[in-house]
PDB file of C-alpha atoms and ligand atoms in Angstrom:
ATOM      1  CA  MET A  58     144.520  72.173  81.829  1.00 95.00           C
ATOM      2  CA  ILE A  59     145.530  75.599  80.579  1.00 98.00           C
ATOM      3  CA  LYS A  60     145.895  76.425  76.902  1.00 98.00           C
ATOM      4  CA  LEU A  61     149.072  77.999  75.574  1.00 98.00           C
ATOM      5  CA  VAL A  62     149.817  79.888  72.395  1.00 98.00           C
ATOM      6  CA  VAL A  63     153.541  79.919  71.623  1.00 98.00           C
ATOM      7  CA  LEU A  64     155.196  82.668  69.585  1.00 98.00           C
ATOM      8  CA  ALA A  65     158.674  81.834  68.333  1.00 98.00           C
ATOM      9  CA  SER A  66     161.077  82.869  65.588  1.00 98.00           C
ATOM     10  CA  GLY A  67     163.733  80.206  65.445  1.00 96.00           C
ATOM     11  CA  ARG A  68     165.004  76.834  66.499  1.00 96.00           C
ATOM     12  CA  GLY A  69     162.264  76.255  69.076  1.00 98.00           C
ATOM     13  CA  SER A  70     164.138  74.365  71.781  1.00 98.00           C
ATOM     14  CA  ASN A  71     162.148  76.066  74.542  1.00 98.00           C
ATOM     15  CA  PHE A  72     158.899  75.208  72.791  1.00 98.00           C
ATOM     16  CA  GLU A  73     160.087  71.633  72.342  1.00 98.00           C
ATOM     17  CA  ALA A  74     160.950  71.305  76.038  1.00 98.00           C
ATOM     18  CA  ILE A  75     157.590  72.739  77.073  1.00 98.00           C
ATOM     19  CA  GLN A  76     155.693  70.544  74.637  1.00 98.00           C
ATOM     20  CA  LYS A  77     157.495  67.438  75.906  1.00 98.00           C
ATOM     21  CA  LYS A  78     156.408  68.218  79.457  1.00 98.00           C
ATOM     22  CA  CYS A  79     152.841  68.942  78.321  1.00 98.00           C
ATOM     23  CA  ARG A  80     152.756  65.598  76.556  1.00 97.00           C
ATOM     24  CA  SER A  81     154.077  63.708  79.564  1.00 97.00           C
ATOM     25  CA  ARG A  82     151.647  65.616  81.822  1.00 96.00           C
ATOM     26  CA  GLU A  83     154.503  67.036  83.894  1.00 97.00           C
ATOM     27  CA  ILE A  84     152.803  70.338  83.245  1.00 97.00           C
ATOM     28  CA  ASP A  85     149.037  70.702  83.135  1.00 98.00           C
ATOM     29  CA  ALA A  86     149.013  72.642  79.907  1.00 98.00           C
ATOM     30  CA  GLU A  87     148.433  72.128  76.236  1.00 98.00           C
ATOM     31  CA  VAL A  88     150.031  74.039  73.374  1.00 98.00           C
ATOM     32  CA  VAL A  89     147.107  74.834  71.071  1.00 98.00           C
ATOM     33  CA  LEU A  90     148.865  77.015  68.516  1.00 98.00           C
ATOM     34  CA  VAL A  91     152.379  77.973  67.442  1.00 98.00           C
ATOM     35  CA  LEU A  92     152.877  81.197  65.525  1.00 98.00           C
ATOM     36  CA  SER A  93     156.095  82.375  63.956  1.00 98.00           C
ATOM     37  CA  ASN A  94     157.179  85.514  62.154  1.00 97.00           C
ATOM     38  CA  LYS A  95     159.554  83.412  60.013  1.00 97.00           C
ATOM     39  CA  SER A  96     158.380  80.920  57.406  1.00 97.00           C
ATOM     40  CA  ASP A  97     161.515  78.755  57.709  1.00 97.00           C
ATOM     41  CA  ALA A  98     161.619  78.666  61.509  1.00 98.00           C
ATOM     42  CA  LYS A  99     162.480  75.216  62.829  1.00 98.00           C
ATOM     43  CA  VAL A 100     159.835  75.672  65.515  1.00 98.00           C
ATOM     44  CA  LEU A 101     157.137  75.242  62.835  1.00 98.00           C
ATOM     45  CA  GLU A 102     158.557  71.851  61.832  1.00 98.00           C
ATOM     46  CA  ILE A 103     158.688  70.704  65.439  1.00 98.00           C
ATOM     47  CA  ALA A 104     155.071  71.778  65.949  1.00 98.00           C
ATOM     48  CA  GLN A 105     153.938  69.948  62.833  1.00 97.00           C
ATOM     49  CA  LYS A 106     155.635  66.764  64.010  1.00 97.00           C
ATOM     50  CA  GLU A 107     153.788  67.139  67.284  1.00 97.00           C
ATOM     51  CA  ASN A 108     150.490  67.687  65.441  1.00 97.00           C
ATOM     52  CA  ILE A 109     150.079  71.143  66.851  1.00 98.00           C
ATOM     53  CA  PRO A 110     148.552  73.796  64.575  1.00 97.00           C
ATOM     54  CA  ALA A 111     151.399  76.036  63.447  1.00 98.00           C
ATOM     55  CA  LYS A 112     151.445  79.037  61.207  1.00 97.00           C
ATOM     56  CA  ALA A 113     153.878  81.651  59.919  1.00 98.00           C
ATOM     57  CA  ILE A 114     152.544  85.178  59.886  1.00 97.00           C
ATOM     58  CA  LEU A 115     155.082  87.264  58.044  1.00 97.00           C
ATOM     59  CA  PRO A 116     155.486  90.929  58.955  1.00 96.00           C
ATOM     60  CA  THR A 117     156.574  91.662  55.385  1.00 96.00           C
ATOM     61  CA  ASN A 118     153.042  90.805  54.202  1.00 97.00           C
ATOM     62  CA  TYR A 119     151.604  93.710  56.178  1.00 97.00           C
ATOM     63  CA  GLN A 120     151.906  97.444  55.705  1.00 96.00           C
ATOM     64  CA  ASN A 121     153.270  98.141  59.140  1.00 95.00           C
ATOM     65  CA  GLN A 122     153.902  96.671  62.567  1.00 94.00           C
ATOM     66  CA  ASP A 123     150.438  97.602  63.889  1.00 95.00           C
ATOM     67  CA  ILE A 124     148.643  95.839  61.038  1.00 96.00           C
ATOM     68  CA  TYR A 125     150.899  92.804  61.373  1.00 97.00           C
ATOM     69  CA  GLU A 126     150.128  92.612  65.081  1.00 96.00           C
ATOM     70  CA  GLU A 127     146.396  92.910  64.377  1.00 96.00           C
ATOM     71  CA  ALA A 128     146.689  89.802  62.229  1.00 97.00           C
ATOM     72  CA  LEU A 129     148.576  88.067  65.023  1.00 96.00           C
ATOM     73  CA  LEU A 130     145.924  89.110  67.494  1.00 96.00           C
ATOM     74  CA  LYS A 131     143.130  87.815  65.273  1.00 96.00           C
ATOM     75  CA  GLU A 132     144.730  84.356  65.153  1.00 96.00           C
ATOM     76  CA  ILE A 133     145.149  84.331  68.901  1.00 96.00           C
ATOM     77  CA  GLN A 134     141.631  85.561  69.587  1.00 94.00           C
ATOM     78  CA  LEU A 135     140.171  82.730  67.519  1.00 93.00           C
ATOM     79  CA  ILE A 136     141.477  80.488  70.243  1.00 92.00           C
ATOM     80  CA  ASP A 137     140.498  80.556  73.843  1.00 91.00           C
ATOM     81  CA  CYS A 138     143.991  80.535  75.345  1.00 97.00           C
ATOM     82  CA  ASP A 139     145.070  81.207  78.926  1.00 98.00           C
ATOM     83  CA  LEU A 140     148.666  82.199  78.388  1.00 98.00           C
ATOM     84  CA  ILE A 141     150.872  83.481  75.581  1.00 98.00           C
ATOM     85  CA  VAL A 142     154.397  82.123  75.734  1.00 98.00           C
ATOM     86  CA  LEU A 143     157.184  83.896  73.873  1.00 98.00           C
ATOM     87  CA  ALA A 144     159.894  81.359  73.175  1.00 98.00           C
ATOM     88  CA  GLY A 145     162.633  83.050  71.212  1.00 97.00           C
ATOM     89  CA  TYR A 146     160.213  85.437  69.550  1.00 97.00           C
ATOM     90  CA  MET A 147     162.621  87.993  68.146  1.00 93.00           C
ATOM     91  CA  LYS A 148     160.271  90.935  67.773  1.00 91.00           C
ATOM     92  CA  VAL A 149     159.192  93.485  70.328  1.00 91.00           C
ATOM     93  CA  LEU A 150     155.410  93.484  70.685  1.00 95.00           C
ATOM     94  CA  GLY A 151     153.698  96.854  70.386  1.00 95.00           C
ATOM     95  CA  SER A 152     151.590  98.409  73.109  1.00 94.00           C
ATOM     96  CA  ARG A 153     148.342  97.960  71.196  1.00 92.00           C
ATOM     97  CA  PHE A 154     148.907  94.193  71.039  1.00 95.00           C
ATOM     98  CA  ILE A 155     149.889  93.983  74.695  1.00 96.00           C
ATOM     99  CA  GLN A 156     146.885  96.001  75.806  1.00 94.00           C
ATOM    100  CA  SER A 157     144.424  94.076  73.629  1.00 95.00           C
ATOM    101  CA  VAL A 158     145.487  90.657  74.810  1.00 95.00           C
ATOM    102  CA  LYS A 159     143.482  89.567  77.804  1.00 92.00           C
ATOM    103  CA  VAL A 160     145.865  86.907  79.089  1.00 96.00           C
ATOM    104  CA  PRO A 161     149.387  87.139  80.541  1.00 97.00           C
ATOM    105  CA  ILE A 162     152.283  87.127  78.094  1.00 98.00           C
ATOM    106  CA  LEU A 163     155.461  85.403  79.288  1.00 98.00           C
ATOM    107  CA  ASN A 164     158.982  85.738  77.980  1.00 98.00           C
ATOM    108  CA  ILE A 165     162.253  84.016  78.758  1.00 98.00           C
ATOM    109  CA  HIS A 166     165.531  85.871  78.535  1.00 98.00           C
ATOM    110  CA  PRO A 167     169.047  84.423  78.776  1.00 98.00           C
ATOM    111  CA  SER A 168     170.409  86.735  81.493  1.00 98.00           C
ATOM    112  CA  LEU A 169     169.604  87.802  85.007  1.00 98.00           C
ATOM    113  CA  LEU A 170     167.450  90.812  84.189  1.00 98.00           C
ATOM    114  CA  PRO A 171     167.591  93.756  84.519  1.00 98.00           C
ATOM    115  CA  SER A 172     171.188  93.085  83.454  1.00 98.00           C
ATOM    116  CA  PHE A 173     171.797  92.579  79.747  1.00 98.00           C
ATOM    117  CA  PRO A 174     168.396  93.029  78.105  1.00 98.00           C
ATOM    118  CA  GLY A 175     168.052  92.831  74.333  1.00 97.00           C
ATOM    119  CA  LEU A 176     170.058  90.835  71.838  1.00 97.00           C
ATOM    120  CA  ASN A 177     173.104  88.659  72.567  1.00 98.00           C
ATOM    121  CA  ALA A 178     172.620  88.660  76.321  1.00 98.00           C
ATOM    122  CA  GLN A 179     175.171  85.884  76.854  1.00 98.00           C
ATOM    123  CA  LYS A 180     177.831  87.826  74.913  1.00 98.00           C
ATOM    124  CA  GLN A 181     176.974  90.968  76.847  1.00 98.00           C
ATOM    125  CA  ALA A 182     177.510  89.059  80.111  1.00 98.00           C
ATOM    126  CA  ILE A 183     180.864  87.635  79.006  1.00 98.00           C
ATOM    127  CA  ASP A 184     182.087  90.965  77.631  1.00 98.00           C
ATOM    128  CA  TYR A 185     181.090  92.742  80.834  1.00 98.00           C
ATOM    129  CA  GLY A 186     182.983  90.185  82.882  1.00 98.00           C
ATOM    130  CA  VAL A 187     180.233  89.158  85.306  1.00 98.00           C
ATOM    131  CA  LYS A 188     180.875  85.989  87.300  1.00 98.00           C
ATOM    132  CA  VAL A 189     177.212  84.993  87.431  1.00 98.00           C
ATOM    133  CA  SER A 190     174.560  85.152  84.737  1.00 98.00           C
ATOM    134  CA  GLY A 191     171.479  83.016  84.157  1.00 98.00           C
ATOM    135  CA  CYS A 192     167.959  83.235  82.835  1.00 98.00           C
ATOM    136  CA  THR A 193     164.788  85.092  83.691  1.00 98.00           C
ATOM    137  CA  VAL A 194     161.108  84.403  83.056  1.00 98.00           C
ATOM    138  CA  HIS A 195     159.082  87.590  83.161  1.00 98.00           C
ATOM    139  CA  LEU A 196     155.751  89.065  82.203  1.00 98.00           C
ATOM    140  CA  VAL A 197     155.881  91.067  79.012  1.00 97.00           C
ATOM    141  CA  ASP A 198     155.230  94.770  79.252  1.00 96.00           C
ATOM    142  CA  GLU A 199     155.770  97.516  76.711  1.00 94.00           C
ATOM    143  CA  GLY A 200     159.515  97.825  77.282  1.00 94.00           C
ATOM    144  CA  LEU A 201     162.415  95.673  76.178  1.00 95.00           C
ATOM    145  CA  ASP A 202     162.729  92.704  78.583  1.00 97.00           C
ATOM    146  CA  SER A 203     161.490  95.009  81.323  1.00 97.00           C
ATOM    147  CA  GLY A 204     158.324  93.361  82.664  1.00 97.00           C
ATOM    148  CA  PRO A 205     157.835  92.050  86.224  1.00 98.00           C
ATOM    149  CA  ILE A 206     160.118  89.123  87.013  1.00 98.00           C
ATOM    150  CA  ILE A 207     158.520  85.779  87.850  1.00 98.00           C
ATOM    151  CA  ALA A 208     161.529  83.509  88.282  1.00 98.00           C
ATOM    152  CA  GLN A 209     165.275  83.486  87.753  1.00 98.00           C
ATOM    153  CA  LYS A 210     168.024  80.912  87.768  1.00 98.00           C
ATOM    154  CA  ALA A 211     171.623  81.929  88.367  1.00 98.00           C
ATOM    155  CA  ILE A 212     174.420  80.211  86.468  1.00 98.00           C
ATOM    156  CA  PRO A 213     178.149  80.813  87.068  1.00 98.00           C
ATOM    157  CA  VAL A 214     180.197  82.261  84.237  1.00 98.00           C
ATOM    158  CA  LEU A 215     183.349  80.141  84.187  1.00 98.00           C
ATOM    159  CA  PRO A 216     186.794  81.504  83.259  1.00 97.00           C
ATOM    160  CA  GLU A 217     186.926  79.154  80.262  1.00 98.00           C
ATOM    161  CA  ASP A 218     183.438  80.062  79.018  1.00 98.00           C
ATOM    162  CA  ASN A 219     182.769  81.457  75.579  1.00 98.00           C
ATOM    163  CA  VAL A 220     179.392  82.577  74.209  1.00 98.00           C
ATOM    164  CA  GLU A 221     178.618  79.089  72.991  1.00 98.00           C
ATOM    165  CA  THR A 222     179.402  77.185  76.196  1.00 98.00           C
ATOM    166  CA  LEU A 223     177.638  79.717  78.416  1.00 98.00           C
ATOM    167  CA  SER A 224     174.588  79.839  76.107  1.00 98.00           C
ATOM    168  CA  LYS A 225     174.336  76.047  76.214  1.00 98.00           C
ATOM    169  CA  ARG A 226     174.378  75.871  80.014  1.00 98.00           C
ATOM    170  CA  ILE A 227     171.868  78.719  80.269  1.00 98.00           C
ATOM    171  CA  LEU A 228     169.595  77.083  77.682  1.00 98.00           C
ATOM    172  CA  ASN A 229     169.417  73.848  79.694  1.00 98.00           C
ATOM    173  CA  GLU A 230     168.183  75.838  82.660  1.00 98.00           C
ATOM    174  CA  GLU A 231     165.786  77.850  80.480  1.00 98.00           C
ATOM    175  CA  HIS A 232     164.042  74.644  79.516  1.00 98.00           C
ATOM    176  CA  ARG A 233     163.547  73.720  83.165  1.00 98.00           C
ATOM    177  CA  LEU A 234     162.623  77.177  84.436  1.00 98.00           C
ATOM    178  CA  TYR A 235     160.091  77.981  81.703  1.00 98.00           C
ATOM    179  CA  SER A 236     158.176  74.755  82.269  1.00 98.00           C
ATOM    180  CA  GLU A 237     158.238  75.306  86.011  1.00 98.00           C
ATOM    181  CA  VAL A 238     156.709  78.757  85.642  1.00 98.00           C
ATOM    182  CA  ILE A 239     154.031  77.530  83.227  1.00 98.00           C
ATOM    183  CA  GLN A 240     153.085  74.897  85.773  1.00 98.00           C
ATOM    184  CA  TYR A 241     152.742  77.633  88.435  1.00 98.00           C
ATOM    185  CA  PHE A 242     150.259  79.344  86.109  1.00 98.00           C
ATOM    186  CA  ALA A 243     148.424  76.070  85.528  1.00 98.00           C
ATOM    187  CA  LEU A 244     148.123  75.600  89.276  1.00 98.00           C
ATOM    188  CA  GLN A 245     147.091  79.252  89.710  1.00 97.00           C
ATOM    189  CA  LYS A 246     149.975  79.884  92.057  1.00 98.00           C
ATOM    190  CA  ILE A 247     151.042  83.200  90.556  1.00 97.00           C
ATOM    191  CA  ARG A 248     150.044  86.381  92.354  1.00 97.00           C
ATOM    192  CA  VAL A 249     150.965  89.754  90.864  1.00 96.00           C
ATOM    193  CA  GLU A 250     151.254  92.840  93.061  1.00 97.00           C
ATOM    194  CA  GLY A 251     152.587  95.634  90.896  1.00 95.00           C
ATOM    195  CA  ARG A 252     156.146  94.731  89.937  1.00 97.00           C
ATOM    196  CA  ARG A 253     156.381  92.009  92.566  1.00 98.00           C
ATOM    197  CA  ILE A 254     155.272  88.530  91.687  1.00 98.00           C
ATOM    198  CA  PHE A 255     154.672  85.911  94.350  1.00 98.00           C
ATOM    199  CA  ILE A 256     154.451  82.170  93.914  1.00 97.00           C
ATOM    200  CA  ASP A 257     151.965  80.960  96.544  1.00 95.00           C
TER     201      ASP A 257
HETATM  202  C1  GRF B 599     166.584  81.535  74.135  1.00 75.19           C
HETATM  203  O1  GRF B 599     167.912  81.740  74.518  1.00 75.19           O
HETATM  204  C2  GRF B 599     165.678  82.502  74.853  1.00 75.19           C
HETATM  205  O2  GRF B 599     166.122  82.841  76.120  1.00 75.19           O
HETATM  206  C3  GRF B 599     165.721  83.712  73.961  1.00 75.19           C
HETATM  207  O3  GRF B 599     165.777  83.205  72.656  1.00 75.19           O
HETATM  208  C4  GRF B 599     166.357  81.892  72.676  1.00 75.19           C
HETATM  209  C5  GRF B 599     165.387  80.977  72.017  1.00 75.19           C
HETATM  210  O4  GRF B 599     165.878  79.693  71.840  1.00 75.19           O
HETATM  211  N1  GRF B 599     164.592  84.578  74.207  1.00 75.19           N
HETATM  212  P1  GRF B 599     164.951  78.522  71.298  1.00 75.19           P
HETATM  213  O5  GRF B 599     164.395  78.978  69.953  1.00 75.19           O
HETATM  214  O6  GRF B 599     163.863  78.285  72.293  1.00 75.19           O
HETATM  215  O7  GRF B 599     165.855  77.346  71.151  1.00 75.19           O
END
């Protein structure tokens, strides 16, 4: 059973989906800590209901990003976790944090990367006029949504789609894909060779 620390800033639907599958043993993992950079994030409430330790660490309480991330790191290092899972964590992690952490950091993004990184990926896809978008689970590196890709799911963009309808369909697939990838980690099926990631 691998141990996960989840970092999230908002509504927490990805965390909730992952936690549900941990609870039902569909994935061999356990969420041991949820950290948020927002004190009113819904994800904290969901974690509390699930009896998972949850804490807000607010960047505004620290002098700068580096010091904030040191505090984050301290919390994480108190726990012996195997994987850090970003689930709607709306801050870019600095290189010091990424280099200090000894376990993989995963992120999920609502587009087929490398298309449409950054904020409002679903709107970017609609505005660009692509016919297919989707979601991507990737390892976190020092860039913006630029780390090696682990898995992707393509989703058609329909003529009648707006940001809301497309986001909803993508989100359903996010919930499935993220859990799937975490299970690959739990089963030690992930092999990294530079930018290429293989699922054995
Ligand atoms: C998701 O769309 C995810 O791809 C992006 O942020 C959103 C988080 O949603 N990184 P939720 O908080 O998990 O519901």
